[in-house]
């Protein structure tokens, strides 16, 4: 049975199916790079270290979102915004929203109100709620970082 402690990986070997572990069980600490415990002779031979494991952090934002929020806007196209793909980008460009900073201007005109911006974007481009929400969040986080 594997036991996982924050930041470390340990393998516990039980010789019988008794629980809680008694004198018949032993804990084996894996050396760095090992996926299976060493043979008994090797366990006795030298020091054993805990293996550091990086926790997997699952992000709630896309790479596109992180890229946009992580740097100044500059002259990025409207399709650089999270939630705005090529089709929505073309629709926005036909209405004069060809750059991300123009869409940011609309977001600011709406006083950074994510709900109002979402409704505007849905009406202006035909975006669905998810796409409009992603774009609003992207602009809000960019404003928080740079304004």
Coordinates of N, CA, C and O in Angstrom, one line a residue:
X1 N 0.9 -1.2 0.0 CA 0.0 0.0 0.0 C 0.9 1.2 0.0 O 1.9 1.3 0.7
X2 N 0.6 2.2 -0.8 CA 1.4 3.4 -0.9 C 0.8 4.5 0.0 O -0.4 4.7 0.0
X3 N 1.6 5.1 0.8 CA 1.2 6.3 1.6 C 1.8 7.5 1.0 O 3.0 7.5 0.7
X4 N 1.0 8.5 0.9 CA 1.6 9.8 0.3 C 1.5 10.9 1.3 O 0.5 11.1 1.9
X5 N 2.6 11.5 1.6 CA 2.7 12.6 2.5 C 3.0 13.8 1.7 O 3.6 13.7 0.6
X6 N 2.6 15.0 2.1 CA 2.8 16.2 1.3 C 4.2 16.3 0.9 O 5.1 16.5 1.8
X7 N 4.5 16.3 -0.4 CA 5.9 16.5 -0.9 C 6.8 15.3 -0.8 O 7.9 15.4 -1.3
X8 N 6.3 14.2 -0.3 CA 7.2 13.0 -0.3 C 6.4 11.7 -0.6 O 5.2 11.7 -0.5
X9 N 7.2 10.7 -1.1 CA 6.5 9.5 -1.4 C 7.2 8.3 -0.6 O 8.4 8.2 -0.6
X10 N 6.4 7.5 0.0 CA 6.9 6.4 0.8 C 6.1 5.2 0.4 O 5.0 5.2 0.0
X11 N 6.8 4.0 0.4 CA 6.0 2.8 0.1 C 6.1 1.9 1.3 O 7.1 1.7 1.9
X12 N 4.9 1.5 1.8 CA 4.8 0.7 3.0 C 4.5 -0.8 2.5 O 3.6 -1.0 1.7
X13 N 5.2 -1.7 3.0 CA 5.0 -3.1 2.7 C 4.5 -3.9 3.9 O 5.0 -3.8 5.0
X14 N 3.4 -4.5 3.6 CA 2.7 -5.3 4.7 C 2.9 -6.8 4.3 O 2.6 -7.2 3.2
X15 N 3.4 -7.6 5.3 CA 3.6 -9.0 5.1 C 2.3 -9.7 5.2 O 2.2 -10.8 4.7
X16 N 1.4 -9.2 5.9 CA 0.1 -9.8 6.1 C -1.0 -8.7 5.9 O -0.7 -7.5 5.8
X17 N -2.2 -9.1 5.8 CA -3.3 -8.1 5.5 C -3.9 -7.6 6.8 O -5.1 -7.5 6.9
X18 N -3.1 -7.4 7.8 CA -3.6 -6.9 9.1 C -3.5 -5.4 9.1 O -2.6 -4.8 8.6
X19 N -4.5 -4.8 9.8 CA -4.4 -3.4 10.0 C -4.9 -3.1 11.4 O -5.9 -3.7 11.8
X20 N -4.3 -2.2 12.2 CA -3.2 -1.4 11.8 C -1.9 -2.2 11.8 O -1.8 -3.3 12.3
X21 N -0.9 -1.6 11.1 CA 0.3 -2.4 11.0 C 1.0 -2.7 12.3 O 0.9 -1.9 13.2
X22 N 1.5 -3.9 12.4 CA 2.1 -4.3 13.6 C 3.6 -4.6 13.4 O 4.1 -4.1 12.4
X23 N 4.2 -5.4 14.2 CA 5.6 -5.7 14.0 C 5.9 -6.5 12.7 O 7.0 -6.5 12.3
X24 N 4.9 -7.1 12.1 CA 5.1 -7.8 10.9 C 5.2 -6.9 9.6 O 5.5 -7.3 8.5
X25 N 5.0 -5.6 9.8 CA 5.1 -4.7 8.7 C 6.3 -3.8 8.7 O 6.9 -3.7 9.8
X26 N 6.7 -3.2 7.6 CA 7.8 -2.4 7.6 C 7.6 -1.3 6.6 O 6.9 -1.4 5.6
X27 N 8.2 -0.1 6.8 CA 8.1 1.0 5.9 C 9.4 1.1 5.1 O 10.5 0.9 5.7
X28 N 9.3 1.3 3.8 CA 10.5 1.4 3.0 C 10.4 2.8 2.4 O 9.4 3.2 1.8
X29 N 11.5 3.5 2.5 CA 11.6 4.9 1.9 C 12.3 4.7 0.6 O 13.4 4.1 0.5
X30 N 11.7 5.2 -0.5 CA 12.3 5.1 -1.8 C 13.4 6.1 -2.0 O 13.3 7.3 -1.6
X31 N 14.5 5.7 -2.6 CA 15.6 6.6 -3.0 C 15.1 7.4 -4.2 O 14.3 7.0 -4.9
X32 N 15.8 8.5 -4.4 CA 15.4 9.4 -5.6 C 15.5 8.6 -6.8 O 16.5 7.9 -7.1
X33 N 14.5 8.6 -7.7 CA 14.5 7.9 -9.0 C 14.0 6.5 -8.9 O 13.8 5.9 -9.9
X34 N 13.8 6.0 -7.7 CA 13.3 4.6 -7.6 C 11.8 4.6 -7.6 O 11.2 5.4 -7.0
X35 N 11.2 3.6 -8.3 CA 9.8 3.5 -8.3 C 9.4 2.3 -7.5 O 8.3 2.1 -7.1
X36 N 10.3 1.4 -7.3 CA 10.0 0.2 -6.5 C 11.1 0.1 -5.3 O 12.2 0.6 -5.5
X37 N 10.7 -0.5 -4.2 CA 11.7 -0.6 -3.1 C 12.9 -1.5 -3.5 O 12.8 -2.4 -4.3
X38 N 14.0 -1.2 -2.9 CA 15.2 -2.0 -3.2 C 15.1 -3.4 -2.5 O 14.2 -3.5 -1.6
X39 N 15.8 -4.4 -2.9 CA 15.8 -5.7 -2.2 C 16.2 -5.5 -0.7 O 16.8 -4.5 -0.4
X40 N 15.8 -6.4 0.1 CA 16.1 -6.3 1.6 C 17.6 -6.1 1.8 O 17.9 -5.3 2.7
X41 N 18.5 -6.7 1.1 CA 19.9 -6.5 1.4 C 20.3 -5.1 1.1 O 21.1 -4.5 1.8
X42 N 19.8 -4.5 0.1 CA 20.1 -3.1 -0.3 C 19.5 -2.1 0.8 O 20.1 -1.1 1.1
X43 N 18.4 -2.5 1.3 CA 17.8 -1.6 2.4 C 18.7 -1.5 3.6 O 18.8 -0.5 4.2
X44 N 19.3 -2.6 3.9 CA 20.2 -2.7 5.1 C 21.5 -2.0 4.8 O 22.2 -1.6 5.7
X45 N 21.9 -1.9 3.5 CA 23.3 -1.5 3.2 C 23.5 0.0 3.4 O 24.6 0.3 3.8
X46 N 22.6 0.9 3.1 CA 23.0 2.3 3.1 C 21.8 3.2 3.5 O 20.7 2.7 3.7
X47 N 22.2 4.4 3.6 CA 21.1 5.4 4.0 C 20.1 5.5 2.9 O 20.3 5.4 1.7
X48 N 18.9 5.8 3.3 CA 17.7 5.9 2.4 C 17.2 7.3 2.6 O 17.1 7.8 3.8
X49 N 16.8 8.0 1.5 CA 16.3 9.3 1.6 C 14.9 9.3 1.1 O 14.5 8.5 0.3
X50 N 14.1 10.3 1.6 CA 12.8 10.4 1.1 C 12.8 11.0 -0.3 O 13.7 11.8 -0.6
X51 N 11.9 10.6 -1.1 CA 11.9 11.2 -2.5 C 11.0 12.3 -2.5 O 9.8 12.2 -2.2
X52 N 11.5 13.5 -3.0 CA 10.7 14.7 -3.1 C 9.8 14.6 -4.3 O 10.2 14.2 -5.4
X53 N 8.5 14.8 -4.1 CA 7.6 14.8 -5.2 C 6.9 16.1 -5.4 O 6.4 16.7 -4.4
X54 N 7.0 16.7 -6.6 CA 6.3 18.0 -6.9 C 4.8 17.8 -7.0 O 4.4 16.9 -7.7
X55 N 4.1 18.5 -6.2 CA 2.6 18.3 -6.3 C 2.1 18.8 -7.6 O 2.6 19.8 -8.1
X56 N 1.2 18.1 -8.2 CA 0.6 18.6 -9.5 C -0.4 19.7 -9.2 O -1.3 19.5 -8.5
X57 N -0.1 20.8 -9.8 CA -1.1 21.9 -9.6 C -1.8 22.1 -10.8 O -1.3 22.4 -11.9
X58 N -3.1 21.9 -10.7 CA -4.0 22.0 -11.9 C -4.5 23.4 -12.0 O -5.1 23.9 -11.0
X59 N -4.2 24.0 -13.1 CA -4.6 25.4 -13.2 C -6.0 25.5 -13.7 O -6.5 24.7 -14.5
X60 N -6.7 26.5 -13.3 CA -8.1 26.8 -13.8 C -8.1 27.6 -15.0 O -9.2 27.9 -15.5
X61 N -7.0 28.1 -15.4 CA -6.9 29.0 -16.6 C -6.1 28.4 -17.7 O -5.2 27.5 -17.5
X62 N -6.4 28.8 -18.9 CA -5.7 28.2 -20.1 C -4.3 28.9 -20.2 O -4.0 29.9 -19.6
X63 N -3.5 28.3 -21.0 CA -2.2 28.9 -21.3 C -2.3 30.2 -22.0 O -1.6 31.1 -21.7
X64 N -3.3 30.3 -22.8 CA -3.6 31.6 -23.5 C -3.9 32.7 -22.5 O -3.4 33.8 -22.6
X65 N -4.7 32.4 -21.5 CA -5.0 33.3 -20.5 C -3.8 33.7 -19.7 O -3.5 34.9 -19.5
X66 N -3.0 32.8 -19.3 CA -1.8 33.1 -18.5 C -0.8 33.9 -19.3 O -0.2 34.8 -18.8
X67 N -0.7 33.6 -20.6 CA 0.2 34.4 -21.5 C -0.3 35.8 -21.6 O 0.5 36.8 -21.5
X68 N -1.6 36.0 -21.7 CA -2.1 37.4 -21.9 C -1.9 38.2 -20.6 O -1.5 39.3 -20.6
X69 N -2.3 37.6 -19.5 CA -2.2 38.3 -18.2 C -0.8 38.5 -17.7 O -0.5 39.4 -17.0
X70 N 0.1 37.7 -18.2 CA 1.5 37.7 -17.7 C 2.4 38.8 -18.3 O 3.5 39.0 -17.9
X71 N 1.9 39.6 -19.3 CA 2.7 40.6 -19.9 C 1.9 41.8 -20.4 O 0.7 41.7 -20.5
X72 N 2.5 42.9 -20.6 CA 1.8 44.1 -21.1 C 1.0 43.8 -22.4 O 1.5 42.9 -23.2
X73 N -0.1 44.5 -22.6 CA -0.9 44.2 -23.8 C -0.3 44.5 -25.1 O -0.4 43.8 -26.1
X74 N 0.3 45.7 -25.2 CA 1.0 46.1 -26.4 C -0.1 46.2 -27.5 O -1.2 46.7 -27.4
X75 N 0.3 45.7 -28.7 CA -0.5 45.7 -29.9 C -1.1 44.4 -30.3 O -1.2 44.0 -31.4
X76 N -1.5 43.6 -29.3 CA -1.9 42.2 -29.5 C -3.3 42.2 -30.2 O -4.1 43.1 -30.0
X77 N -3.5 41.2 -31.1 CA -4.8 41.1 -31.8 C -5.8 40.7 -30.8 O -5.5 40.2 -29.7
X78 N -7.1 40.9 -31.2 CA -8.2 40.5 -30.3 C -8.2 39.0 -30.0 O -8.7 38.6 -28.9
X79 N -7.7 38.2 -30.9 CA -7.6 36.8 -30.7 C -6.7 36.3 -29.6 O -6.6 35.2 -29.2
X80 N -5.9 37.3 -29.1 CA -4.9 36.9 -28.0 C -5.7 36.8 -26.7 O -5.2 36.3 -25.7
X81 N -6.9 37.4 -26.7 CA -7.7 37.3 -25.4 C -8.2 35.9 -25.2 O -8.6 35.2 -26.2
X82 N -8.2 35.5 -24.0 CA -8.8 34.1 -23.6 C -10.3 34.1 -24.0 O -11.0 35.1 -23.8
X83 N -10.7 33.0 -24.6 CA -12.1 32.9 -24.9 C -12.4 33.4 -26.3 O -13.5 33.1 -26.9
X84 N -11.5 34.1 -27.0 CA -11.7 34.6 -28.3 C -10.9 33.9 -29.3 O -9.7 34.0 -29.3
X85 N -11.6 33.1 -30.1 CA -10.9 32.3 -31.2 C -11.0 33.1 -32.5 O -11.3 34.2 -32.5
X86 N -10.6 32.4 -33.6 CA -10.6 33.0 -34.9 C -12.0 33.5 -35.3 O -12.1 34.6 -35.9
X87 N -13.0 32.7 -35.1 CA -14.3 33.0 -35.6 C -14.9 34.3 -34.8 O -15.3 35.2 -35.4
X88 N -14.8 34.2 -33.5 CA -15.2 35.4 -32.7 C -14.4 36.6 -33.0 O -14.8 37.7 -33.0
X89 N -13.1 36.3 -33.2 CA -12.2 37.4 -33.5 C -12.5 38.1 -34.8 O -12.5 39.4 -34.9
X90 N -12.9 37.4 -35.8 CA -13.3 38.0 -37.1 C -14.6 38.8 -36.9 O -14.7 39.9 -37.5
X91 N -15.6 38.3 -36.1 CA -16.8 39.0 -35.9 C -16.5 40.3 -35.2 O -17.1 41.4 -35.5
X92 N -15.6 40.3 -34.2 CA -15.3 41.5 -33.5 C -14.5 42.5 -34.4 O -14.7 43.7 -34.3
X93 N -13.6 42.0 -35.2 CA -12.9 42.8 -36.1 C -13.8 43.6 -37.1 O -13.6 44.8 -37.4
X94 N -14.8 42.9 -37.5 CA -15.8 43.6 -38.5 C -16.5 44.7 -37.8 O -17.1 45.6 -38.4
X95 N -16.6 44.7 -36.4 CA -17.3 45.7 -35.7 C -16.3 46.8 -35.2 O -16.7 47.7 -34.4
X96 N -15.0 46.7 -35.6 CA -14.0 47.7 -35.2 C -13.2 47.3 -34.0 O -12.3 48.0 -33.6
X97 N -13.4 46.1 -33.4 CA -12.6 45.7 -32.2 C -11.5 44.7 -32.7 O -11.6 43.5 -32.5
X98 N -10.5 45.3 -33.4 CA -9.5 44.5 -34.0 C -8.3 44.2 -33.1 O -7.6 43.3 -33.3
X99 N -8.1 45.0 -32.0 CA -7.0 44.8 -31.1 C -7.6 44.5 -29.7 O -8.6 45.0 -29.3
X100 N -6.7 43.9 -28.9 CA -7.1 43.6 -27.6 C -7.3 44.8 -26.7 O -8.3 44.9 -25.9
X101 N -6.6 45.9 -27.0 CA -6.7 47.1 -26.3 C -8.0 47.8 -26.6 O -8.6 48.6 -25.7
X102 N -8.6 47.6 -27.7 CA -9.9 48.2 -28.0 C -11.0 47.5 -27.2 O -11.9 48.1 -26.7
X103 N -10.9 46.2 -27.1 CA -11.8 45.4 -26.3 C -11.7 45.8 -24.8 O -12.6 45.9 -24.1
X104 N -10.4 46.0 -24.4 CA -10.1 46.5 -23.0 C -10.8 47.8 -22.8 O -11.4 48.0 -21.7
X105 N -10.8 48.7 -23.8 CA -11.5 50.0 -23.7 C -13.0 49.8 -23.4 O -13.6 50.5 -22.6
X106 N -13.6 48.8 -24.1 CA -15.0 48.6 -23.9 C -15.2 48.0 -22.5 O -16.2 48.4 -21.8
X107 N -14.3 47.2 -22.0 CA -14.4 46.6 -20.7 C -14.3 47.8 -19.6 O -15.0 47.8 -18.6
X108 N -13.4 48.7 -19.9 CA -13.3 49.9 -19.0 C -14.5 50.8 -19.0 O -14.9 51.4 -18.0
X109 N -15.0 51.0 -20.2 CA -16.3 51.8 -20.4 C -17.4 51.2 -19.6 O -18.3 52.0 -19.0
X110 N -17.4 49.9 -19.5 CA -18.4 49.2 -18.7 C -18.0 49.1 -17.2 O -18.6 48.3 -16.4
X111 N -17.1 49.9 -16.8 CA -16.6 50.0 -15.4 C -16.1 48.7 -14.8 O -16.3 48.4 -13.7
X112 N -15.4 47.9 -15.7 CA -14.9 46.6 -15.3 C -15.9 45.7 -14.7 O -15.6 44.9 -13.8
X113 N -17.1 45.9 -15.1 CA -18.2 45.0 -14.6 C -18.3 43.8 -15.5 O -18.7 43.8 -16.7
X114 N -17.8 42.6 -14.9 CA -17.7 41.4 -15.7 C -19.0 40.9 -16.3 O -19.1 40.4 -17.4
X115 N -20.1 41.1 -15.5 CA -21.4 40.6 -16.0 C -21.9 41.5 -17.2 O -22.4 40.9 -18.2
X116 N -21.8 42.8 -17.1 CA -22.2 43.7 -18.2 C -21.3 43.4 -19.4 O -21.8 43.4 -20.6
X117 N -20.0 43.2 -19.2 CA -19.1 43.0 -20.3 C -19.5 41.6 -21.0 O -19.5 41.5 -22.2
X118 N -19.8 40.6 -20.2 CA -20.1 39.3 -20.7 C -21.4 39.5 -21.6 O -21.4 38.9 -22.7
X119 N -22.4 40.2 -21.1 CA -23.6 40.4 -22.0 C -23.3 41.1 -23.2 O -23.8 40.8 -24.3
X120 N -22.4 42.2 -23.1 CA -22.0 42.9 -24.3 C -21.3 42.0 -25.3 O -21.6 42.1 -26.5
X121 N -20.4 41.2 -24.9 CA -19.6 40.4 -25.8 C -20.5 39.3 -26.4 O -20.3 39.1 -27.6
X122 N -21.4 38.8 -25.7 CA -22.4 37.8 -26.3 C -23.2 38.5 -27.4 O -23.4 37.9 -28.4
X123 N -23.7 39.7 -27.1 CA -24.5 40.4 -28.1 C -23.6 40.8 -29.3 O -24.1 40.7 -30.5
X124 N -22.4 41.3 -29.1 CA -21.6 41.9 -30.1 C -21.0 40.8 -31.1 O -20.8 41.0 -32.3
X125 N -20.6 39.6 -30.5 CA -19.9 38.6 -31.3 C -20.6 37.3 -31.4 O -20.2 36.4 -32.1
X126 N -21.6 37.1 -30.6 CA -22.3 35.8 -30.6 C -21.5 34.8 -29.7 O -21.7 33.6 -29.9
X127 N -20.7 35.3 -28.9 CA -19.9 34.4 -28.0 C -20.9 33.7 -27.0 O -22.0 34.2 -26.7
X128 N -20.6 32.5 -26.6 CA -21.4 31.8 -25.6 C -21.0 32.3 -24.2 O -20.0 33.1 -24.1
X129 N -21.7 31.9 -23.2 CA -21.4 32.4 -21.8 C -20.0 32.0 -21.4 O -19.4 32.8 -20.7
X130 N -19.6 30.8 -21.7 CA -18.2 30.4 -21.3 C -17.2 31.3 -21.9 O -16.2 31.7 -21.3
X131 N -17.3 31.5 -23.2 CA -16.3 32.3 -23.9 C -16.2 33.7 -23.4 O -15.2 34.3 -23.2
X132 N -17.4 34.3 -23.2 CA -17.5 35.7 -22.7 C -17.0 35.8 -21.3 O -16.3 36.7 -21.0
X133 N -17.2 34.8 -20.5 CA -16.7 34.7 -19.1 C -15.2 34.6 -19.1 O -14.6 35.3 -18.3
X134 N -14.7 33.8 -19.9 CA -13.2 33.7 -20.0 C -12.5 35.0 -20.4 O -11.5 35.4 -19.8
X135 N -13.1 35.7 -21.4 CA -12.6 36.9 -21.8 C -12.7 38.0 -20.7 O -11.7 38.7 -20.5
X136 N -13.8 38.1 -20.0 CA -14.0 39.0 -18.9 C -13.0 38.8 -17.8 O -12.4 39.7 -17.3
X137 N -12.8 37.5 -17.5 CA -11.8 37.1 -16.4 C -10.4 37.5 -16.8 O -9.7 38.1 -16.0
X138 N -10.1 37.3 -18.1 CA -8.8 37.6 -18.6 C -8.5 39.1 -18.5 O -7.5 39.5 -18.0
X139 N -9.5 39.9 -18.9 CA -9.3 41.4 -18.9 C -9.3 41.9 -17.4 O -8.5 42.8 -17.1
X140 N -10.1 41.3 -16.6 CA -10.1 41.7 -15.1 C -8.8 41.4 -14.5 O -8.2 42.3 -13.8
X141 N -8.2 40.2 -14.7 CA -6.9 39.9 -14.1 C -5.8 40.7 -14.7 O -4.9 41.1 -14.1
X142 N -5.9 41.1 -16.0 CA -4.9 41.9 -16.7 C -5.0 43.3 -16.0 O -3.9 43.9 -15.7
X143 N -6.2 43.8 -15.8 CA -6.3 45.1 -15.2 C -5.8 45.1 -13.8 O -5.1 46.1 -13.3
X144 N -6.0 44.1 -13.0 CA -5.5 43.9 -11.7 C -4.0 43.9 -11.6 O -3.4 44.5 -10.7
X145 N -3.4 43.4 -12.7 CA -1.9 43.3 -12.7 C -1.3 44.6 -13.2 O -0.2 44.9 -12.8
X146 N -1.9 45.3 -14.2 CA -1.2 46.3 -14.9 C -1.8 47.7 -14.7 O -1.2 48.7 -15.1
X147 N -3.0 47.8 -14.1 CA -3.6 49.2 -13.9 C -3.6 49.6 -12.4 O -3.6 48.8 -11.6

